mmCIF file with all atom_site columns, C-alpha atoms in Angstrom:
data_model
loop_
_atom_site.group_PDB
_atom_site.id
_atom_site.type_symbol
_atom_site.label_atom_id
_atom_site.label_alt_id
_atom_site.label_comp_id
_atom_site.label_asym_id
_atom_site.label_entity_id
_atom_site.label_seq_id
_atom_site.pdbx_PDB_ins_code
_atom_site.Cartn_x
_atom_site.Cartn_y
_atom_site.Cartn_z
_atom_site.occupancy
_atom_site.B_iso_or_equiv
_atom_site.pdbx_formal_charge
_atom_site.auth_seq_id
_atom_site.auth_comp_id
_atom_site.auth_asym_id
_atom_site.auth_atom_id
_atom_site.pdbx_PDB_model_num
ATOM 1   C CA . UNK A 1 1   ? -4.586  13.350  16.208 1.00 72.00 ? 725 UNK A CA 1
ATOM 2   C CA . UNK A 1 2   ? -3.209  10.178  17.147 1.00 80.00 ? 726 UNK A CA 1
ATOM 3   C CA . UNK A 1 3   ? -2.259  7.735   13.842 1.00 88.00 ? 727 UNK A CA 1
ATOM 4   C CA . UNK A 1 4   ? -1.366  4.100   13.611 1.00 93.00 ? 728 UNK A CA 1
ATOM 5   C CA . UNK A 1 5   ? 0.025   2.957   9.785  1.00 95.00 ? 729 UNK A CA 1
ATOM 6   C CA . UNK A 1 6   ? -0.305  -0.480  8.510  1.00 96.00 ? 730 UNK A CA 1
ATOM 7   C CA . UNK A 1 7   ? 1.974   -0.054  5.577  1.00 95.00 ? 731 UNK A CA 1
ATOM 8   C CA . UNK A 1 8   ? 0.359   -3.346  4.365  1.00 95.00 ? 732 UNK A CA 1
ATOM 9   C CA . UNK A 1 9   ? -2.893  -3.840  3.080  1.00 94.00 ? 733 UNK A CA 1
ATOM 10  C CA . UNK A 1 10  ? -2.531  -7.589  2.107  1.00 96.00 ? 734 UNK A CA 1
ATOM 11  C CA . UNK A 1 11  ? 0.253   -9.771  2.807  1.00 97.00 ? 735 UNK A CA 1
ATOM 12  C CA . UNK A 1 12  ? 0.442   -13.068 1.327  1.00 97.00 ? 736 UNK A CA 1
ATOM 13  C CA . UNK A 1 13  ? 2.902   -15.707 2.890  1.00 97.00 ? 737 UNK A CA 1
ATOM 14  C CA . UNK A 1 14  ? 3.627   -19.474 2.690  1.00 97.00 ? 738 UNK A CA 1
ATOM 15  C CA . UNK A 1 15  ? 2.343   -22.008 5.003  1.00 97.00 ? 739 UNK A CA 1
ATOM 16  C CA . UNK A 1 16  ? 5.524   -22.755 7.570  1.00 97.00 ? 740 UNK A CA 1
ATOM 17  C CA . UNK A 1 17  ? 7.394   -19.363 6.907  1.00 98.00 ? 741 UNK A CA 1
ATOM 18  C CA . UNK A 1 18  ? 7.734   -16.637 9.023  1.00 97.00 ? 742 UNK A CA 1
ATOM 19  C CA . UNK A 1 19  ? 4.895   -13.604 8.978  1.00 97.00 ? 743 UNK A CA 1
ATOM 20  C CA . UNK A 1 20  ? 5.804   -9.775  10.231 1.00 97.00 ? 744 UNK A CA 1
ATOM 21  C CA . UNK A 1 21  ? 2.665   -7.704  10.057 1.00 97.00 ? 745 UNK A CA 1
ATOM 22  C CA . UNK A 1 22  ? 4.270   -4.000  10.764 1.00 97.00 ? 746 UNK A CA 1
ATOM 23  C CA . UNK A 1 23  ? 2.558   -1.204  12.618 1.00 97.00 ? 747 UNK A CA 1
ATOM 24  C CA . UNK A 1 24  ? 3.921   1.808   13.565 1.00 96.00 ? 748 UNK A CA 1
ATOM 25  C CA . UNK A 1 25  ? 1.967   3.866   15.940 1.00 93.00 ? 749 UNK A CA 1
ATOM 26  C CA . UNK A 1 26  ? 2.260   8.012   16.206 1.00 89.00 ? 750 UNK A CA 1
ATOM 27  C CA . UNK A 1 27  ? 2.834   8.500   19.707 1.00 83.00 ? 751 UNK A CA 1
ATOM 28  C CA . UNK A 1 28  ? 6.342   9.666   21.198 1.00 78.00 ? 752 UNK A CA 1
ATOM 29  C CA . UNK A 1 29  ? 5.448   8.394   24.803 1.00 80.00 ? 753 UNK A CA 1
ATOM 30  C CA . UNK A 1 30  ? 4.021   5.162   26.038 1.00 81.00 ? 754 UNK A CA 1
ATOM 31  C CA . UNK A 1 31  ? 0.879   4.285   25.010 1.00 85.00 ? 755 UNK A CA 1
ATOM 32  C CA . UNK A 1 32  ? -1.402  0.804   25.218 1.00 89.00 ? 756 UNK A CA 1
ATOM 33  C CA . UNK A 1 33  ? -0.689  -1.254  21.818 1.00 92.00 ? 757 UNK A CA 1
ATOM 34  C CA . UNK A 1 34  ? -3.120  -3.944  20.853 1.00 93.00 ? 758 UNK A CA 1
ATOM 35  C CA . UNK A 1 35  ? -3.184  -6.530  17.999 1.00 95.00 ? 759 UNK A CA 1
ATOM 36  C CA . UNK A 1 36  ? -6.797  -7.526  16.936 1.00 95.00 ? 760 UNK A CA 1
ATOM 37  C CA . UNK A 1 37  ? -7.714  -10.266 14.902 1.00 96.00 ? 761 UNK A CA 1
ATOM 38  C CA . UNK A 1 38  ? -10.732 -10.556 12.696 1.00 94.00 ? 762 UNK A CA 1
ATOM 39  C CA . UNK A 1 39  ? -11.411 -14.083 10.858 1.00 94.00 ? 763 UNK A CA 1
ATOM 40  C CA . UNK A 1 40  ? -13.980 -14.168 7.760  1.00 90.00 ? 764 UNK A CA 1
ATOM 41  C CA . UNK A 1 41  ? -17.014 -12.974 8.762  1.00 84.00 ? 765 UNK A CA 1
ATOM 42  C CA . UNK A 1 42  ? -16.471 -12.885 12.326 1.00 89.00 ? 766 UNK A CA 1
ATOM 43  C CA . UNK A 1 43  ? -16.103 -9.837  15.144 1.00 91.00 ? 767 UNK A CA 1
ATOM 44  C CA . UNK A 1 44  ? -12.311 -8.293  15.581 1.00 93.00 ? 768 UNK A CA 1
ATOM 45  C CA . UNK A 1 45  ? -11.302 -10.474 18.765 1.00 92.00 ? 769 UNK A CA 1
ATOM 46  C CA . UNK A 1 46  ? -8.157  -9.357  20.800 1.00 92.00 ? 770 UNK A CA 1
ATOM 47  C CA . UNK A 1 47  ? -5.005  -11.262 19.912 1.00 93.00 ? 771 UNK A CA 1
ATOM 48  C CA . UNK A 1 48  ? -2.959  -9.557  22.464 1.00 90.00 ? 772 UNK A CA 1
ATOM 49  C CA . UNK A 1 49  ? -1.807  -6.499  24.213 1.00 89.00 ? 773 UNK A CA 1
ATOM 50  C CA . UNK A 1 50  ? 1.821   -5.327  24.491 1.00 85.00 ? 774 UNK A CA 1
ATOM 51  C CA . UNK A 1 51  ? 1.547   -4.920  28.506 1.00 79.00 ? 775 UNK A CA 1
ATOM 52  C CA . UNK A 1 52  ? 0.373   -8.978  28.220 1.00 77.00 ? 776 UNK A CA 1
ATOM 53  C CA . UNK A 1 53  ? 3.801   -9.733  27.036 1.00 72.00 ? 777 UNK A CA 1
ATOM 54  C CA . UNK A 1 54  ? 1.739   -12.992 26.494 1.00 75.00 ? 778 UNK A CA 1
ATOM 55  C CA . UNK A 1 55  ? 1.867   -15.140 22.829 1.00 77.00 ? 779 UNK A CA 1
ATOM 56  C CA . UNK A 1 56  ? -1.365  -15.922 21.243 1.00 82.00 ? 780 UNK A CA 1
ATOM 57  C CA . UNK A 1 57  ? -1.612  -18.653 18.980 1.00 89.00 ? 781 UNK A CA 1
ATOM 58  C CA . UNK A 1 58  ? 2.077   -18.241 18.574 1.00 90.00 ? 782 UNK A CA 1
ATOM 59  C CA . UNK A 1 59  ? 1.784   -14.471 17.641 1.00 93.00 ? 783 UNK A CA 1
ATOM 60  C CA . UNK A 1 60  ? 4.082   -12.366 19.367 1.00 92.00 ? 784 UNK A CA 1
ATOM 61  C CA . UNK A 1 61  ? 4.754   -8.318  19.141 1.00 93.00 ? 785 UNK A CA 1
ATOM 62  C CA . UNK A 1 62  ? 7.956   -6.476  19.994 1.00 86.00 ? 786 UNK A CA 1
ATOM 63  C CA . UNK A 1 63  ? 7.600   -2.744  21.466 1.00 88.00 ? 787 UNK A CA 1
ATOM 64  C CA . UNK A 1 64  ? 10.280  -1.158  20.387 1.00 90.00 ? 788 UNK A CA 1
ATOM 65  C CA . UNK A 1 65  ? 10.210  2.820   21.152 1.00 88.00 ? 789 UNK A CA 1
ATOM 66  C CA . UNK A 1 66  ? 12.946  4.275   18.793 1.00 89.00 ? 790 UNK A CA 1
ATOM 67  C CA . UNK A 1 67  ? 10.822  3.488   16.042 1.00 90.00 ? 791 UNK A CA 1
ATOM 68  C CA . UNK A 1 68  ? 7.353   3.514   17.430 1.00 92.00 ? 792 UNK A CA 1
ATOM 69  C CA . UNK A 1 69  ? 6.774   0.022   16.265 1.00 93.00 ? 793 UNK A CA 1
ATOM 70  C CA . UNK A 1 70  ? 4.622   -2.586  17.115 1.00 94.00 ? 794 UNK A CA 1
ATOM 71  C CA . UNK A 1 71  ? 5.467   -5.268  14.799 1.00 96.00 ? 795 UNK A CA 1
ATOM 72  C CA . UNK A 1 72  ? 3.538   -8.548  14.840 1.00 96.00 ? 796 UNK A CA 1
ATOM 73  C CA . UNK A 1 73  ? 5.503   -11.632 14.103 1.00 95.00 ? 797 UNK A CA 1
ATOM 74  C CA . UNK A 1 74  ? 5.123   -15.452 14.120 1.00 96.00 ? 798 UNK A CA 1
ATOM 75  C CA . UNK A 1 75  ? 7.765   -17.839 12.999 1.00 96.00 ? 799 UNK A CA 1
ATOM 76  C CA . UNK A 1 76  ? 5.662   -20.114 11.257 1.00 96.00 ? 800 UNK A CA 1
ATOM 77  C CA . UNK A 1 77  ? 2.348   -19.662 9.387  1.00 97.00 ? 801 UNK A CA 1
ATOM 78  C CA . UNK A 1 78  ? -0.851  -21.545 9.457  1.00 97.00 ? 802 UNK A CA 1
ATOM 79  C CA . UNK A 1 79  ? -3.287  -21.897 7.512  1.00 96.00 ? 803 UNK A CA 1
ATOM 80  C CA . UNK A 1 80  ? -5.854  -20.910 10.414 1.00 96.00 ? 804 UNK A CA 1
ATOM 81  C CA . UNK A 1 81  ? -3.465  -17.952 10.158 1.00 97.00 ? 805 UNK A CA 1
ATOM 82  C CA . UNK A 1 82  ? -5.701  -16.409 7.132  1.00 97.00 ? 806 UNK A CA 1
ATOM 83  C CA . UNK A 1 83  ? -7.384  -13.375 8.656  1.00 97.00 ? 807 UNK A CA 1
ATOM 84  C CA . UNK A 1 84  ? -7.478  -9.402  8.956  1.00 96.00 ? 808 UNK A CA 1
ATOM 85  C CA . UNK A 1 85  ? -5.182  -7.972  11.715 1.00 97.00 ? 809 UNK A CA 1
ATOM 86  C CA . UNK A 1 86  ? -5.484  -4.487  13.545 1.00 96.00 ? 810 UNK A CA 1
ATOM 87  C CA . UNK A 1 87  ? -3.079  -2.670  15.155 1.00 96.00 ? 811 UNK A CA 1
ATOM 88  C CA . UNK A 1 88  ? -4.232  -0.231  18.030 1.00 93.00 ? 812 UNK A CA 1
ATOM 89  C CA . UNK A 1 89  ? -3.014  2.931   19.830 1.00 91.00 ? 813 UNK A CA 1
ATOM 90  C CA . UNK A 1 90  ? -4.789  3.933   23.068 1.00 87.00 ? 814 UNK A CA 1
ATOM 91  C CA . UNK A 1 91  ? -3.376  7.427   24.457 1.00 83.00 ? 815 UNK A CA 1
ATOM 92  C CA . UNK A 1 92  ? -3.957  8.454   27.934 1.00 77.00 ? 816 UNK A CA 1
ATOM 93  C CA . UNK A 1 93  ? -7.983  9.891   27.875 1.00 73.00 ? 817 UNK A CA 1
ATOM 94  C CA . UNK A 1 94  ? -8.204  9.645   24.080 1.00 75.00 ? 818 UNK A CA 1
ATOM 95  C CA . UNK A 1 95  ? -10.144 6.854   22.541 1.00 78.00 ? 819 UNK A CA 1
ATOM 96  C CA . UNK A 1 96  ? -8.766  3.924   21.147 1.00 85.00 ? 820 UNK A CA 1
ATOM 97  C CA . UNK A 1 97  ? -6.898  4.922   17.697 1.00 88.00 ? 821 UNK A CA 1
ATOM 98  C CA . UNK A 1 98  ? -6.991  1.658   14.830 1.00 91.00 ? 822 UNK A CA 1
ATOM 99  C CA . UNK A 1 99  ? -5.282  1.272   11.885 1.00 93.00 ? 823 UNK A CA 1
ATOM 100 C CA . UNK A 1 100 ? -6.436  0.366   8.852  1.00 92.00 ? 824 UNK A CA 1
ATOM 101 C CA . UNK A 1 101 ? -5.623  -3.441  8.323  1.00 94.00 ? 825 UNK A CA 1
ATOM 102 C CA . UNK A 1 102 ? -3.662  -5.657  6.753  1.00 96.00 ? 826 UNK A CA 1
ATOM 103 C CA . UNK A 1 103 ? -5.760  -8.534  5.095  1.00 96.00 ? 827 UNK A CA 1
ATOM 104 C CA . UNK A 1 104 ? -3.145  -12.045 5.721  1.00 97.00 ? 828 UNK A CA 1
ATOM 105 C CA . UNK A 1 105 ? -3.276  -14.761 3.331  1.00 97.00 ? 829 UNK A CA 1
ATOM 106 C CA . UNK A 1 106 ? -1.610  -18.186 4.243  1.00 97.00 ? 830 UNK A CA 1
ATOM 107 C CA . UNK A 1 107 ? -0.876  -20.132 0.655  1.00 97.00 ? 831 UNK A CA 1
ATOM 108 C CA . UNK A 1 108 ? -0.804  -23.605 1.731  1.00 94.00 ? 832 UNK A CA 1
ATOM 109 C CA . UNK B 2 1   ? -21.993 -14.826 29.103 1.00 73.00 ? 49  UNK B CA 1
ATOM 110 C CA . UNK B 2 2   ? -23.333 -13.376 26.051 1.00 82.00 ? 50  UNK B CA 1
ATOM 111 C CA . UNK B 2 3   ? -20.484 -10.749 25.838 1.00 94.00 ? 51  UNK B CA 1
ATOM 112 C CA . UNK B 2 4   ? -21.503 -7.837  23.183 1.00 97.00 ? 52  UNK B CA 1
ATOM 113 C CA . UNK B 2 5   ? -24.743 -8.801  21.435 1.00 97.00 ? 53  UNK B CA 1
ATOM 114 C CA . UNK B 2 6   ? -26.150 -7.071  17.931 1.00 97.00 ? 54  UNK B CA 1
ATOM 115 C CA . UNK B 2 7   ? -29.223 -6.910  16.148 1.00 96.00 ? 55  UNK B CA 1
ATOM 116 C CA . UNK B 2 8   ? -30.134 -7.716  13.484 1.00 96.00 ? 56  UNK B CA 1
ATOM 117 C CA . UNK B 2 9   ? -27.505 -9.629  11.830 1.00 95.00 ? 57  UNK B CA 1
ATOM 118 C CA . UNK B 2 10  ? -28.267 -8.365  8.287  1.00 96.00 ? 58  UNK B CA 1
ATOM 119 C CA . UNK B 2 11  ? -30.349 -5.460  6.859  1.00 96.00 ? 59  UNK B CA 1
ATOM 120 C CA . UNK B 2 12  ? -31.631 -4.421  3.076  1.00 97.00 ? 60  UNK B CA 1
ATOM 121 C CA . UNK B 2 13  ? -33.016 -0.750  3.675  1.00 96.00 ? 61  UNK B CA 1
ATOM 122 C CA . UNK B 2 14  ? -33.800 1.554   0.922  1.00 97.00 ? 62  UNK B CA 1
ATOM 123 C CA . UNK B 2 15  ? -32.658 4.684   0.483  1.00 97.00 ? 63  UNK B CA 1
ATOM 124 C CA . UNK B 2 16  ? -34.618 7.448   2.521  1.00 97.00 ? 64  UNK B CA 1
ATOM 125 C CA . UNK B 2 17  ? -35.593 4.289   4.852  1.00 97.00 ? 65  UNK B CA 1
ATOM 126 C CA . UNK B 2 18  ? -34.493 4.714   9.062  1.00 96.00 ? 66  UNK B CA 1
ATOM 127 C CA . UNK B 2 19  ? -34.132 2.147   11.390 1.00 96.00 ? 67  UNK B CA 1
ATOM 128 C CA . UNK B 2 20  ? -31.891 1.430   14.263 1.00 97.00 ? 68  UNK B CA 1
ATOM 129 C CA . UNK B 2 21  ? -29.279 -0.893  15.231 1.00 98.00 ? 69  UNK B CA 1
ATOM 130 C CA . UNK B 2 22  ? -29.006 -2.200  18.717 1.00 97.00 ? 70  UNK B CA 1
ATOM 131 C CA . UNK B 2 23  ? -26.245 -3.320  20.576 1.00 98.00 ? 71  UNK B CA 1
ATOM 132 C CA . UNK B 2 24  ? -26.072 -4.840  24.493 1.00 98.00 ? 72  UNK B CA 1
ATOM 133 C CA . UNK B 2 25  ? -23.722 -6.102  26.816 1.00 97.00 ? 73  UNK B CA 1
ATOM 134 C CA . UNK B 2 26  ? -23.826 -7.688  29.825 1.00 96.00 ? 74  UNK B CA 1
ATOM 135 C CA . UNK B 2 27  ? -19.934 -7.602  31.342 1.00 95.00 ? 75  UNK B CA 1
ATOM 136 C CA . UNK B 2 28  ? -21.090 -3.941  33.324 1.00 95.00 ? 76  UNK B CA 1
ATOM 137 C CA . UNK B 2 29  ? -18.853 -1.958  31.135 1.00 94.00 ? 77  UNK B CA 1
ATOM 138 C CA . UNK B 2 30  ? -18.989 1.936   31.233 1.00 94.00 ? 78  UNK B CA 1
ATOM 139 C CA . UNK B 2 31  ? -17.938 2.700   28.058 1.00 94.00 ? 79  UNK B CA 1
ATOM 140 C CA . UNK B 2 32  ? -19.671 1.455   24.262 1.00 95.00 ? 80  UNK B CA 1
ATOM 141 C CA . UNK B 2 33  ? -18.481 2.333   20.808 1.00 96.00 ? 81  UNK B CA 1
ATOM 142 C CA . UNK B 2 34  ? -20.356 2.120   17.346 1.00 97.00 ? 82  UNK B CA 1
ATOM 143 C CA . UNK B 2 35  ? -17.567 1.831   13.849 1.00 96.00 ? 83  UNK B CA 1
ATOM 144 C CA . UNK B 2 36  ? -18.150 1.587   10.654 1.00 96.00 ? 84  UNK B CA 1
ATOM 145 C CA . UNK B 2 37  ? -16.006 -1.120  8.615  1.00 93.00 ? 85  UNK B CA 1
ATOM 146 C CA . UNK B 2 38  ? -15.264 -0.667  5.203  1.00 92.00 ? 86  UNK B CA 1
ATOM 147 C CA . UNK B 2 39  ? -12.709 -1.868  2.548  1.00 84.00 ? 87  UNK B CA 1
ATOM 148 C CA . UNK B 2 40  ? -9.351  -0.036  2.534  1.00 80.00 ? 88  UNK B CA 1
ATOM 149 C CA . UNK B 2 41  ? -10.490 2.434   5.427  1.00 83.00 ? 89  UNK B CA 1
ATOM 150 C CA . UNK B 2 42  ? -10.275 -0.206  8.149  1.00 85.00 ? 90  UNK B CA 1
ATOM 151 C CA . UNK B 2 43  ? -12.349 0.364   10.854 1.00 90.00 ? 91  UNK B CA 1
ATOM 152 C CA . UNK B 2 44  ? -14.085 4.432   11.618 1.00 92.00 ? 92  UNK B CA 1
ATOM 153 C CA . UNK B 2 45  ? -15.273 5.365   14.826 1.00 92.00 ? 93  UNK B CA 1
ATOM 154 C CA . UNK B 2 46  ? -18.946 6.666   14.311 1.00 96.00 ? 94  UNK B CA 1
ATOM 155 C CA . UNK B 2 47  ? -20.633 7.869   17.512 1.00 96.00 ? 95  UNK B CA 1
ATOM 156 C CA . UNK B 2 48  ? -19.188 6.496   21.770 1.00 94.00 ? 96  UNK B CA 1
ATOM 157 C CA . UNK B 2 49  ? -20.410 6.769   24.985 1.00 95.00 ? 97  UNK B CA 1
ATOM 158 C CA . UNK B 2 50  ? -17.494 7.026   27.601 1.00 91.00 ? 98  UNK B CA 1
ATOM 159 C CA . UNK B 2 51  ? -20.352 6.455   30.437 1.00 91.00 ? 99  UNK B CA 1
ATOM 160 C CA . UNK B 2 52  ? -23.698 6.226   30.871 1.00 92.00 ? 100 UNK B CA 1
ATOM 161 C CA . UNK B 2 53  ? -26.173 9.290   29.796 1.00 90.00 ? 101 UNK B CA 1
ATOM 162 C CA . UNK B 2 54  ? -22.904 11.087  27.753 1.00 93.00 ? 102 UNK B CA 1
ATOM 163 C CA . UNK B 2 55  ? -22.146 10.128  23.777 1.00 95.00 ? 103 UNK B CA 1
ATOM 164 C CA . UNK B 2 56  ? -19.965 11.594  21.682 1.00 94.00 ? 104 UNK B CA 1
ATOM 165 C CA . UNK B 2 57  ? -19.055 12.215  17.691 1.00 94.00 ? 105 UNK B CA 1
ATOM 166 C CA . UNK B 2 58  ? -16.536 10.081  16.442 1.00 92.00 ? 106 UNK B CA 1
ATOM 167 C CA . UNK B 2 59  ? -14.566 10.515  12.577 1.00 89.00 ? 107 UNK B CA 1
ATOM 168 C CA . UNK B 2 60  ? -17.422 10.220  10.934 1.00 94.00 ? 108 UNK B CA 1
ATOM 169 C CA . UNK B 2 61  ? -21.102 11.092  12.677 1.00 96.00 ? 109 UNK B CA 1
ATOM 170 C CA . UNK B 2 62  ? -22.863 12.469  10.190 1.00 96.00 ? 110 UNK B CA 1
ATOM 171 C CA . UNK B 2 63  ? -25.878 10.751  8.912  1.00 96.00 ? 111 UNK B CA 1
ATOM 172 C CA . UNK B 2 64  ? -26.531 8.934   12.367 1.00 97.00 ? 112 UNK B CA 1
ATOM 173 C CA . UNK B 2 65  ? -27.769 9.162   16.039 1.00 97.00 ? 113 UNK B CA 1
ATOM 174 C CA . UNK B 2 66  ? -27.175 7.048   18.810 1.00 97.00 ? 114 UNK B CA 1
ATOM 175 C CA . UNK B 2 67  ? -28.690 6.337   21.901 1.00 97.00 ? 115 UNK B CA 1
ATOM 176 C CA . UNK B 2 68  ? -27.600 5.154   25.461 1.00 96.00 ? 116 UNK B CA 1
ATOM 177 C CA . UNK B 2 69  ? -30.377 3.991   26.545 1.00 90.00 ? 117 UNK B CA 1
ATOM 178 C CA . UNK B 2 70  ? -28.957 2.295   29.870 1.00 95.00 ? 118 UNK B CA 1
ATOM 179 C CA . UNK B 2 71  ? -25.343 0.937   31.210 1.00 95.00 ? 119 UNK B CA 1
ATOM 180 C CA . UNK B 2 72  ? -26.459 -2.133  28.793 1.00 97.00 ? 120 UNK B CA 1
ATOM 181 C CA . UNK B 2 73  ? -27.502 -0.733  25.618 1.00 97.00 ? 121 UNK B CA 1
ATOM 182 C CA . UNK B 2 74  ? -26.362 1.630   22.903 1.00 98.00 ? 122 UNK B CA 1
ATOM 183 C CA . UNK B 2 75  ? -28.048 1.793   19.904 1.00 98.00 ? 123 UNK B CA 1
ATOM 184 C CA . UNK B 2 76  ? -27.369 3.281   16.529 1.00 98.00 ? 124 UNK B CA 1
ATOM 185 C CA . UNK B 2 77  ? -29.791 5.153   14.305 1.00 97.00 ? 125 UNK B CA 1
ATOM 186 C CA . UNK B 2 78  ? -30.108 5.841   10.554 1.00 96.00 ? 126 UNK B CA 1
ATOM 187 C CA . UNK B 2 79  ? -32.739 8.673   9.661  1.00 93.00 ? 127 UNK B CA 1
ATOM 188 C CA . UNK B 2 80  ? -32.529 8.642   6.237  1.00 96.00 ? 128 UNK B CA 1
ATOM 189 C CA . UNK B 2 81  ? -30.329 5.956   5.292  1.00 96.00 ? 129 UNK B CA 1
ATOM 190 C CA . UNK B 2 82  ? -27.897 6.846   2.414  1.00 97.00 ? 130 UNK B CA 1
ATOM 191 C CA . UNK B 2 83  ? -26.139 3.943   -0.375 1.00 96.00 ? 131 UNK B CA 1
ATOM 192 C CA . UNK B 2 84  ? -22.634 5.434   1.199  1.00 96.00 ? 132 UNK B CA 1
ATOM 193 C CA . UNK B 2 85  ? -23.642 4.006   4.848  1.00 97.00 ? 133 UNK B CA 1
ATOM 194 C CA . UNK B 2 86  ? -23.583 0.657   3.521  1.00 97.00 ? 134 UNK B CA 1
ATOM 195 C CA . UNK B 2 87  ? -21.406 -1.198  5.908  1.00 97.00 ? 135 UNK B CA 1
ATOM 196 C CA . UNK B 2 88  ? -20.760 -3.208  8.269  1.00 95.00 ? 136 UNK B CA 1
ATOM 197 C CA . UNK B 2 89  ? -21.339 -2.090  11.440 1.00 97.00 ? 137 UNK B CA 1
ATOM 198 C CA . UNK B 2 90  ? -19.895 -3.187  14.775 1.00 97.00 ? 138 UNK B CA 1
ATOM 199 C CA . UNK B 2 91  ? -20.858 -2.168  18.890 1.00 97.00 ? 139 UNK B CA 1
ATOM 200 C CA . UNK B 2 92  ? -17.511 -2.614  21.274 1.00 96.00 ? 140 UNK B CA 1
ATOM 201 C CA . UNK B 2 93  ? -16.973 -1.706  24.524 1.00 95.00 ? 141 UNK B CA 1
ATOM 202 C CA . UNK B 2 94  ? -14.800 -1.395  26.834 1.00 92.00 ? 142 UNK B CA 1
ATOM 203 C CA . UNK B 2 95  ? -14.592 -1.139  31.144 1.00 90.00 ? 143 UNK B CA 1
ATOM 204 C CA . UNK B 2 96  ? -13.716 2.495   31.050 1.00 82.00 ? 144 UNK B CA 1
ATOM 205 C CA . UNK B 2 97  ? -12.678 4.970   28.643 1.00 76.00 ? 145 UNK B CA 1
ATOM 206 C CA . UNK B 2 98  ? -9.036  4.593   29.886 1.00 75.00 ? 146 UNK B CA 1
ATOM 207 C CA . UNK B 2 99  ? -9.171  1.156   30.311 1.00 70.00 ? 147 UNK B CA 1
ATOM 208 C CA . UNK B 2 100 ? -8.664  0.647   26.370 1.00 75.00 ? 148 UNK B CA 1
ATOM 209 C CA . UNK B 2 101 ? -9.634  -3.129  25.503 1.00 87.00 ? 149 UNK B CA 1
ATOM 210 C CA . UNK B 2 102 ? -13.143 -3.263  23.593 1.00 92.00 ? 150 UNK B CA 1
ATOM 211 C CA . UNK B 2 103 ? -14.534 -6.251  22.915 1.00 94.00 ? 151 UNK B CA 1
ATOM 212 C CA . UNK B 2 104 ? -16.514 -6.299  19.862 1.00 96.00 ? 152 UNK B CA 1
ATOM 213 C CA . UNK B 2 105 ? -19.883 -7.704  18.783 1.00 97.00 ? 153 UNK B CA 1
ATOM 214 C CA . UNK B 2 106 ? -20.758 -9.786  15.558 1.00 95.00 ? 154 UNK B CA 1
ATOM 215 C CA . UNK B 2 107 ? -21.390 -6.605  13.327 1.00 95.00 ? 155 UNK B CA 1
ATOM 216 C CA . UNK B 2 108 ? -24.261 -5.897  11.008 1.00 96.00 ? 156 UNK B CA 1
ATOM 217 C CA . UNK B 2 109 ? -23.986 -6.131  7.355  1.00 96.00 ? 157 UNK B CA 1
ATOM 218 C CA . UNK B 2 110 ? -26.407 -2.997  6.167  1.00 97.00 ? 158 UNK B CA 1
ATOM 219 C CA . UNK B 2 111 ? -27.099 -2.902  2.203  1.00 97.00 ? 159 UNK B CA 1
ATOM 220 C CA . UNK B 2 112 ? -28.883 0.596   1.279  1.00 97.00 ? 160 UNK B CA 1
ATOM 221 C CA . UNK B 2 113 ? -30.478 0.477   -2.145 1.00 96.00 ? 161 UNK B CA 1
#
């Protein structure tokens, strides 16, 4: 079965300094990676996808296939920043695989 | 463009109690998908429908049925509702099973007594 890790369950960072929310995904080949975005009480919206190779509210996330990561990154945090993020693997006919989450806090 | 639509918002059942959650969309996608949310175990794929008239278990089925009623609707049903189902619940979908972006509805909070 397909796995995506969040090593991160909450992450708490400063307001200005850089966030990295890491996901590593399971897959050896080349699957459809997705970032998803869910503020307090609100439905998981998508913050991009790594075919985009678009930035979303200055979010951007690096493919990189050596070490199956998907890292999220954005050089400097807001405090509209404050949210749960989920990473996503999609494999060929197999159903979209999430991860588990990783719950950001932006200290102002 | 209402997107991905659920109802009702929030439910107190108690236990032994059914009822059924309902989820539309109007953006003529094929595919719908019913998860469970829950601290620390992100989000669990209950029950999907890749197309309409097929569904399908997900990780964790037991305990529920669902329904695709038509290309619109997919709803979600509790027979004997349980304290561990209490949840939040949330209806995606997607264009087609292979084309992977879901868009999600609002969710359900469910509290079972």
């Amino acid at each position: 079965a397909q796995r995506v890790t969040q090593p991160e369950k909450l992450l708490s960072v400063f307001k200005g300094a850089p966030v990295e929310l890491k996901c590593n995904y399971s897959y050896s080949g080349s699957p459809e990676l997705f970032w998803y975005v869910q503020y307090s009480r609100q439905r998981l919206q998508l913050l991009l996808r790594h075919i985009s190779r678009e930035s979303i509210k200055g979010f951007t996330a690096d493919l990189n296939k050596g070490e199956t990561s998907f890292h999220l990154k954005k050089p400097f945090a807001q405090e509209e920043d404050s949210a749960m993020y989920y990473c996503a693997q999609g494999v060929g006919n197999e159903k979209l695989t999430f991860g588990t989450g990783t719950r950001l806090t932006i200290i102002p | 463009n209402a997107g991905v639509t659920q109802t009702p918002k929030f439910q107190v059942l108690k236990t032994g109690q059914s009822m059924t959650l309902q989820c539309a969309q109007d953006m003529n996608h094929n595919s719908m998908y019913w998860y469970r949310q829950d601290p620390g175990m992100g989000l669990r794929l209950i029950y999907y429908s890749a197309s309409e008239g097929t569904t399908d278990k997900g990780e964790v089925p037991n305990g529920y049925n669902v329904s695709r009623l038509n290309k619109r609707e997919f709803s979600l049903r509790l027979e004997s509702a349980a304290p561990s189902q209490t949840s939040v619940y949330f209806c995606a979908s997607s264009e087609s099973y292979t084309r992977k972006t879901q868009y999600f509805g609002p969710g359900t909070r469910l509290l079972v007594l």
